[in-house]
């Protein structure tokens, strides 16, 4: 009797501990901690194998690469890769490619479980969003093929500068291959601006933007900008990025209390105080506000163009785009929001073919332009910007050559350090935004609190 | 006079009651109606203000698109096959296990039962990765085995059956034994029939569990041919571009079987609740 009680008590405490380990972190990738030892071992074996098989084959000889590869992606990104399969097979006729269209969060769930389980059930290539890269690289350092060992370094100059750094591990090797980028700008509703008599060209600074917002509000009842106050700080991130700042500095120290951060959050608070902010509920709320013009502008990444075209097909010609306003006249008006990249997994049975696809897809101008043309996914491959597609005027967007504008923005985006704690920083920063806008907390104070909480959770230093 | 008045009040009370119930019905029906509206309209329509409350003519188009993106018929087959197989097998295993825990005295019964209770408390995410590893080494990924087998002995269902089985009088079992029935015969012909309401409740619970199960089928069923409804629906949600018409169509299709299953078992379920109320 006594024996089983001890046993059960033991089992209980183990299960409680395990529960804490798995449960205290909303971030899926962290669940890999529990199995870390095991994982690394297996992954190392795998990557060892793959390197052996590849030595002397840097740069990829087209002829001898063959086999089947599977790729995970979501939605239009998966569809874009599907488009590229044909072109890929012209170069690599013996490789069969299967693109699996999985939900975005679902890719991460399966990727995390598969990596934590030592590489079972994984694809050969996967899509990962740029702000999650560091997280996976930190949790599963041996989970992905080192692309530099396959000669990816030669492509370094072909991509937008701000994108390249985020692709590398601590040793400066490419772990990920850069794909799409999210140059940010302000989408505005042309008839609303005309009705209020506001010229979008005249908006150069955030102060201009707020003044225009007030005019529009009094003339049309449309508010200026949608913000999902408690859940998403997208506007804040764009404002940080345009000033060359972010949640973290280059060393990975917490930078939420910087002058730039205070200036950005103060601007958003002022917009709220002047009645220009519509507090939208989640993604659907933002789309509803856009489609019904309860807001006159939406500052977002280039990918939002596809959303507007899909959800408001009858508003063709009613939408235009202008660059993000700057903080002072002549200041930087370029920022990034979003973006995703490709990685080849070390567990792949066919790493040469996986790397070949990653290399082909991310560096092929035609594949990149096709993805933009069909699905609005914007390349970070600067070569592609020379393509005539970029000079075209877009009918939906008021006959503006918007792609050219986004290309120009892309090249001026300052680099940002996302770090492995991006998800946590995002949460605390959004909390700070809610404090500042909904509770009228002093901006510097709200950001200080966020920075301290983040420091407590991550052990990083505050600047 | 007095009598009439009270009759009048009764009617009034009834009207009030029905009005209240009607409000409840409308409130609970509205989401389903909205879902149906979404399923019959083009994607952007769902965002219009004021909301469009009339069914549109995009029913077939949404269905076609949905079938093109996820292969909806195969997905429905997977869901129905997995859920029914799981429910039937699991009800058998869990009721047998519950019976054993309730009615047999064997060495280690109580500690084993206690362990079972502990198992209810283990969060799902803790077992996810080890279980996944197990499936991978059995080479069961992308097979129906991986979704059906691991949860067959569902601790909560065993617990529920055990509690219900305790109410069977020992004398009944003893009488059957005296009459010469074997243990299996007793279980199938004496015990199970008296347990129908409990079995219906557990079956509904297990059916819902498996029908809505998401994370596990997501990680073990990689091929799109093997996807279940929740997994397939989730794959429709991309980043910035979502076809709500398809999603609403998919959700409409995925709620139907649950409704049908509940309607079939509801008589058992309700007679179970009432059955205990009158004891003679």
XYZ file of C-alpha atoms in Angstrom, chain A:
463
model
C 0.000 0.000 0.000
C 2.714 2.405 1.056
C 4.768 1.592 -1.989
C 2.116 2.582 -4.464
C 1.407 5.800 -2.622
C 5.011 6.873 -2.969
C 4.967 5.855 -6.570
C 1.837 7.836 -7.280
C 3.139 10.858 -5.413
C 6.274 10.640 -7.507
C 4.320 10.382 -10.700
C 2.166 13.287 -9.621
C 5.050 15.633 -8.957
C 6.607 14.674 -12.255
C 3.416 15.404 -14.105
C 3.039 18.726 -12.316
C 6.573 19.711 -13.217
C 6.033 18.646 -16.766
C 2.862 20.685 -16.848
C 4.764 23.793 -15.801
C 7.455 23.161 -18.343
C 5.020 22.864 -21.155
C 2.423 25.278 -19.963
C 4.204 28.402 -18.774
C 4.994 29.540 -22.233
C 2.472 30.416 -24.843
C 5.160 30.219 -27.432
C 4.995 26.873 -29.155
C 8.625 26.685 -29.991
C 9.555 26.694 -26.325
C 7.946 23.331 -25.719
C 10.996 21.903 -27.384
C 12.908 22.632 -24.174
C 11.642 19.502 -22.500
C 13.123 17.262 -25.087
C 16.064 19.391 -25.978
C 18.795 16.808 -25.395
C 17.174 14.127 -27.413
C 16.258 16.458 -30.222
C 19.674 17.869 -30.739
C 21.249 14.488 -30.818
C 19.014 13.244 -33.579
C 19.176 16.447 -35.512
C 22.945 16.442 -35.347
C 23.060 12.959 -36.729
C 20.831 14.019 -39.525
C 22.729 17.123 -40.404
C 25.936 15.131 -40.222
C 24.604 12.771 -42.812
C 23.412 15.507 -45.036
C 26.769 17.250 -45.003
C 28.570 14.088 -45.903
C 26.302 13.456 -48.804
C 26.916 16.930 -50.022
C 30.597 17.498 -49.725
C 32.070 18.488 -53.038
C 28.645 19.385 -54.342
C 28.477 23.031 -53.333
C 26.419 25.164 -55.602
C 24.400 22.198 -56.728
C 25.144 20.240 -59.858
C 21.799 20.149 -61.631
C 22.200 16.777 -63.266
C 22.495 14.472 -60.287
C 19.830 15.979 -58.038
C 16.735 13.816 -57.965
C 14.018 12.516 -55.707
C 10.868 13.761 -54.016
C 10.578 16.809 -51.803
C 7.692 18.167 -49.786
C 7.200 21.813 -48.939
C 5.020 23.357 -46.252
C 3.463 26.735 -46.708
C 0.161 28.482 -46.214
C -2.450 30.027 -48.375
C -1.194 32.300 -51.170
C 2.427 31.672 -50.204
C 1.946 27.965 -50.842
C 0.174 28.783 -54.085
C 3.117 30.973 -55.140
C 5.562 28.131 -54.625
C 3.269 25.835 -56.553
C 3.519 28.294 -59.446
C 7.287 27.989 -59.404
C 7.403 24.196 -59.547
C 7.284 24.078 -63.324
C 10.225 26.454 -63.746
C 12.137 24.539 -61.102
C 11.612 21.254 -62.887
C 13.008 22.672 -66.098
C 16.320 22.932 -64.262
C 15.863 19.865 -62.084
C 13.715 17.453 -64.117
C 14.273 14.558 -61.738
C 12.914 16.238 -58.630
C 9.250 15.841 -57.764
C 7.873 18.681 -55.680
C 4.764 18.513 -53.501
C 3.600 21.775 -51.952
C 1.288 21.307 -48.989
C -1.031 24.162 -48.161
C -1.368 24.180 -44.376
C -2.715 26.924 -42.128
C -0.122 29.424 -40.934
C -0.313 28.587 -37.213
C -0.626 24.941 -38.163
C 2.733 24.974 -39.920
C 4.351 26.184 -36.701
C 2.543 23.629 -34.537
C 3.623 20.773 -36.744
C 7.097 22.147 -37.237
C 7.659 22.542 -33.502
C 6.357 19.084 -32.672
C 8.343 17.481 -35.477
C 11.586 19.272 -34.588
C 11.132 18.513 -30.906
C 10.566 14.869 -31.778
C 13.921 14.772 -33.521
C 12.865 15.375 -37.080
C 9.962 12.982 -37.640
C 7.126 13.792 -39.968
C 8.727 16.970 -41.272
C 8.832 18.286 -44.828
C 12.043 18.984 -46.734
C 11.424 22.713 -47.018
C 9.265 24.998 -44.938
C 8.069 28.560 -44.893
C 8.749 30.589 -41.711
C 7.846 34.194 -41.019
C 10.800 36.512 -40.577
C 9.908 37.497 -37.021
C 9.907 33.837 -35.959
C 13.243 32.861 -37.503
C 15.425 33.584 -34.499
C 13.081 31.678 -32.284
C 13.428 28.469 -34.287
C 17.140 28.965 -34.817
C 17.602 29.327 -31.043
C 15.382 26.389 -30.074
C 16.549 23.991 -32.758
C 20.028 25.108 -33.811
C 20.582 21.918 -35.788
C 17.128 21.638 -37.202
C 17.855 23.453 -40.437
C 20.375 22.949 -43.229
C 23.204 25.455 -43.169
C 22.685 27.083 -46.555
C 26.085 28.773 -46.563
C 27.671 25.320 -46.708
C 25.749 24.842 -49.929
C 27.060 28.038 -51.418
C 24.167 30.355 -50.686
C 26.568 33.183 -49.749
C 27.006 34.067 -53.420
C 23.443 35.393 -53.436
C 23.940 37.721 -50.491
C 24.031 40.905 -52.582
C 20.874 40.079 -54.482
C 18.563 40.827 -51.587
C 17.342 43.883 -49.731
C 19.981 44.709 -47.096
C 17.662 44.835 -44.091
C 16.477 41.320 -44.869
C 19.813 39.571 -45.113
C 21.002 39.879 -41.502
C 17.869 38.218 -40.162
C 18.616 35.095 -42.220
C 21.910 34.293 -40.540
C 22.821 32.440 -37.385
C 25.345 33.705 -34.837
C 28.232 32.475 -36.966
C 27.062 34.561 -39.903
C 25.898 31.563 -41.936
C 22.662 31.535 -43.897
C 20.136 29.306 -42.160
C 17.186 30.774 -43.999
C 16.762 32.070 -47.535
C 15.028 35.453 -47.828
C 11.750 35.534 -49.670
C 9.067 38.118 -49.218
C 9.211 41.443 -47.520
C 6.461 43.705 -46.207
C 7.272 47.290 -47.260
C 4.782 49.415 -45.348
C 2.766 52.339 -46.632
C -0.562 54.025 -46.047
C -3.530 52.712 -48.041
C -6.116 55.476 -48.367
C -9.663 55.696 -49.681
C -9.589 58.156 -52.568
C -13.241 59.359 -52.551
C -13.094 60.023 -48.809
C -9.968 62.151 -49.264
C -11.591 64.003 -52.163
C -14.741 64.641 -50.181
C -12.738 66.192 -47.366
C -10.536 68.075 -49.815
C -7.330 66.542 -48.478
C -4.394 66.036 -50.819
C -2.522 62.845 -49.877
C 0.650 64.299 -51.449
C 0.673 66.977 -48.794
C 0.988 64.448 -45.957
C 4.693 64.235 -45.204
C 4.898 63.980 -41.445
C 2.813 62.294 -38.803
C 1.669 65.779 -37.724
C 0.356 66.386 -41.256
C -1.296 63.005 -41.067
C -3.123 63.905 -37.860
C -4.214 67.307 -39.191
C -5.553 65.623 -42.337
C -7.285 63.104 -40.113
C -9.117 65.853 -38.275
C -10.273 67.439 -41.521
C -11.516 64.101 -42.796
C -13.255 63.347 -39.510
C -15.188 66.613 -39.570
C -16.063 66.364 -43.273
C -16.961 62.681 -43.587
C -17.292 60.928 -40.194
C -14.569 58.484 -41.226
C -11.870 58.080 -38.635
C -8.268 58.098 -39.780
C -6.651 54.847 -38.680
C -7.681 51.411 -37.402
C -5.727 50.060 -34.428
C -6.448 46.792 -32.656
C -5.406 48.545 -29.487
C -5.109 45.715 -26.997
C -3.841 43.016 -29.326
C -1.674 44.389 -32.120
C 0.931 47.139 -32.156
C 1.565 47.044 -35.921
C 1.544 50.835 -36.279
C 4.011 51.166 -33.412
C 6.342 48.627 -35.014
C 6.265 50.418 -38.352
C 7.045 53.714 -36.608
C 9.926 52.100 -34.692
C 11.326 50.495 -37.807
C 11.200 53.685 -39.879
C 13.278 55.395 -37.205
C 15.817 52.570 -37.292
C 14.713 51.317 -33.886
C 12.865 48.182 -32.755
C 11.942 46.191 -29.646
C 15.584 45.178 -29.334
C 18.836 46.809 -30.397
C 21.573 45.100 -32.395
C 23.020 43.452 -29.285
C 19.631 42.042 -28.341
C 19.124 44.417 -25.408
C 15.603 45.649 -24.759
C 15.117 48.958 -26.521
C 11.496 49.706 -25.659
C 12.411 52.777 -23.629
C 14.338 54.504 -26.431
C 13.494 58.061 -27.512
C 12.238 56.645 -30.792
C 9.862 54.297 -29.009
C 8.537 57.086 -26.797
C 8.109 59.351 -29.817
C 6.233 56.632 -31.744
C 3.912 55.660 -28.931
C 3.255 59.323 -28.096
C 2.169 59.917 -31.691
C -0.282 57.023 -31.499
C -1.554 58.315 -28.157
C -2.061 61.747 -29.674
C -4.042 60.217 -32.549
C -6.249 58.502 -30.004
C -6.680 61.747 -28.030
C -7.732 63.570 -31.171
C -10.366 60.953 -31.934
C -8.626 59.607 -35.032
C -8.144 56.015 -33.897
C -10.780 53.398 -34.428
C -10.299 50.534 -32.010
C -10.877 47.535 -34.263
C -11.360 44.029 -33.042
C -8.803 41.726 -34.584
C -8.103 41.093 -38.231
C -11.764 40.820 -39.227
C -12.485 44.122 -37.513
C -9.772 45.869 -39.483
C -11.060 44.444 -42.750
C -14.629 45.498 -41.883
C -13.448 49.039 -41.114
C -11.545 49.146 -44.407
C -14.294 47.802 -46.613
C -16.915 50.102 -45.102
C -14.686 53.202 -44.922
C -15.246 53.746 -41.245
C -11.550 54.510 -41.534
C -10.032 56.597 -44.326
C -6.535 55.114 -44.234
C -4.859 51.859 -43.252
C -1.087 51.912 -42.665
C 0.013 48.334 -43.311
C 2.418 46.143 -45.228
C 2.189 45.684 -48.996
C 0.324 42.401 -48.518
C -2.759 44.349 -47.449
C -3.264 45.289 -51.111
C -4.301 41.681 -51.758
C -6.742 41.765 -48.852
C -8.467 44.893 -50.134
C -8.692 43.490 -53.651
C -10.152 40.213 -52.353
C -12.662 41.604 -49.883
C -13.765 44.742 -51.741
C -13.533 43.834 -55.422
C -16.124 46.499 -56.284
C -13.937 49.308 -54.908
C -11.451 49.192 -57.760
C -9.953 52.618 -58.370
C -11.078 53.856 -54.943
C -7.842 53.048 -53.209
C -4.480 54.762 -53.346
C -1.182 54.418 -51.540
C 1.204 56.960 -50.049
C 4.393 56.415 -48.110
C 4.380 56.332 -44.331
C 4.641 59.878 -42.976
C 7.980 60.708 -41.350
C 8.583 62.042 -37.854
C 10.236 65.181 -39.127
C 10.212 66.719 -42.558
C 12.538 64.856 -44.888
C 12.794 61.962 -42.439
C 12.783 58.282 -43.357
C 9.461 57.053 -44.728
C 10.415 53.413 -45.226
C 9.499 50.589 -42.887
C 8.728 46.898 -42.957
C 5.856 44.875 -41.571
C 5.921 41.127 -41.973
C 7.673 38.921 -44.476
C 8.616 35.272 -44.648
C 11.485 33.061 -45.660
C 12.364 29.515 -46.619
C 14.370 26.933 -44.736
C 15.516 23.440 -45.650
C 15.252 20.930 -42.828
C 18.218 18.835 -41.717
C 15.934 15.847 -41.276
C 15.299 15.799 -45.018
C 16.188 12.582 -46.838
C 17.045 14.655 -49.836
C 18.809 17.817 -48.677
C 20.369 18.557 -52.088
C 16.977 18.744 -53.739
C 15.583 20.749 -50.810
C 18.390 23.288 -50.995
C 18.080 23.385 -54.773
C 14.443 24.381 -54.510
C 15.103 26.985 -51.824
C 17.865 28.480 -53.937
C 15.887 28.398 -57.167
C 12.720 29.851 -55.697
C 14.243 32.693 -53.731
C 16.677 33.804 -56.408
C 14.671 33.310 -59.592
C 13.312 36.588 -60.896
C 10.429 35.015 -62.767
C 9.232 32.946 -59.829
C 9.299 36.064 -57.680
C 7.481 38.288 -60.141
C 4.846 35.583 -60.698
C 4.187 35.410 -56.950
C 3.768 39.182 -56.831
C 1.622 39.351 -59.930
C -0.691 36.509 -58.963
C -0.796 36.793 -55.205
C 0.673 40.146 -54.177
C 3.618 38.587 -52.357
C 6.424 41.096 -52.538
C 9.970 39.843 -53.218
C 13.087 40.904 -51.328
C 15.100 39.926 -54.407
C 16.157 43.363 -55.667
C 16.959 42.038 -59.167
C 13.263 41.447 -59.616
C 12.534 45.158 -59.135
C 14.023 45.791 -62.580
C 11.244 43.727 -64.108
C 8.814 45.724 -66.221
C 5.966 44.552 -64.012
C 7.051 47.095 -61.413
C 6.607 50.037 -63.726
C 2.990 49.134 -64.444
C 0.209 51.299 -63.136
C -2.290 49.415 -61.059
C -5.897 49.953 -62.023
C -7.269 48.926 -58.646
C -5.009 51.402 -56.906
C -6.065 54.546 -58.710
C -3.672 53.890 -61.612
C -0.687 54.469 -59.366
C 2.528 52.550 -60.108
C 2.358 51.174 -56.573
C 4.805 48.297 -57.082
C 7.556 50.708 -58.022
C 6.806 52.657 -54.869
C 6.941 49.527 -52.713
C 10.215 48.517 -54.357
C 11.658 51.912 -53.480
C 10.425 51.565 -49.894
C 11.909 48.053 -49.637
C 15.390 49.271 -50.449
C 15.265 51.926 -47.751
C 14.043 49.772 -44.880
C 16.305 49.902 -41.805
C 17.273 46.497 -40.384
C 15.538 45.229 -37.261
C 16.712 42.667 -34.740
C 13.746 40.391 -34.004
C 15.569 38.053 -31.578
C 14.224 34.805 -30.170
C 12.005 36.786 -27.775
C 10.034 38.622 -30.417
C 6.709 37.062 -29.419
C 7.121 38.116 -25.778
C 8.160 41.640 -26.703
C 5.174 41.883 -29.019
C 2.830 40.967 -26.167
C 4.255 43.460 -23.663
C 4.437 46.188 -26.246
C 0.780 45.671 -27.127
C -0.034 45.841 -23.416
C 1.836 49.126 -23.205
C -0.156 50.402 -26.156
C -3.400 49.484 -24.405
C -2.231 51.253 -21.229
C -1.283 54.390 -23.120
C -4.389 54.577 -25.280
C -7.135 53.144 -23.129
C -5.955 54.082 -19.612
C -4.165 57.281 -20.584
C -1.027 56.101 -18.846
C 2.020 58.261 -19.491
C 3.775 56.792 -22.530
C 7.264 56.662 -21.032
C 5.872 54.968 -17.959
C 3.885 52.377 -19.925
C 6.940 51.516 -22.032
C 9.167 51.347 -18.958
C 6.758 48.855 -17.375
C 6.714 46.780 -20.544
C 10.511 46.816 -20.747
C 10.834 45.713 -17.118
C 8.367 42.868 -17.528
C 10.155 41.764 -20.646
C 13.509 41.903 -18.848
C 12.107 39.784 -16.016
C 10.848 37.172 -18.388
C 13.786 36.995 -20.759
C 16.766 38.024 -18.647
C 17.785 40.571 -21.260
C 19.219 43.975 -20.302
C 17.255 47.180 -20.717
C 19.057 50.002 -22.494
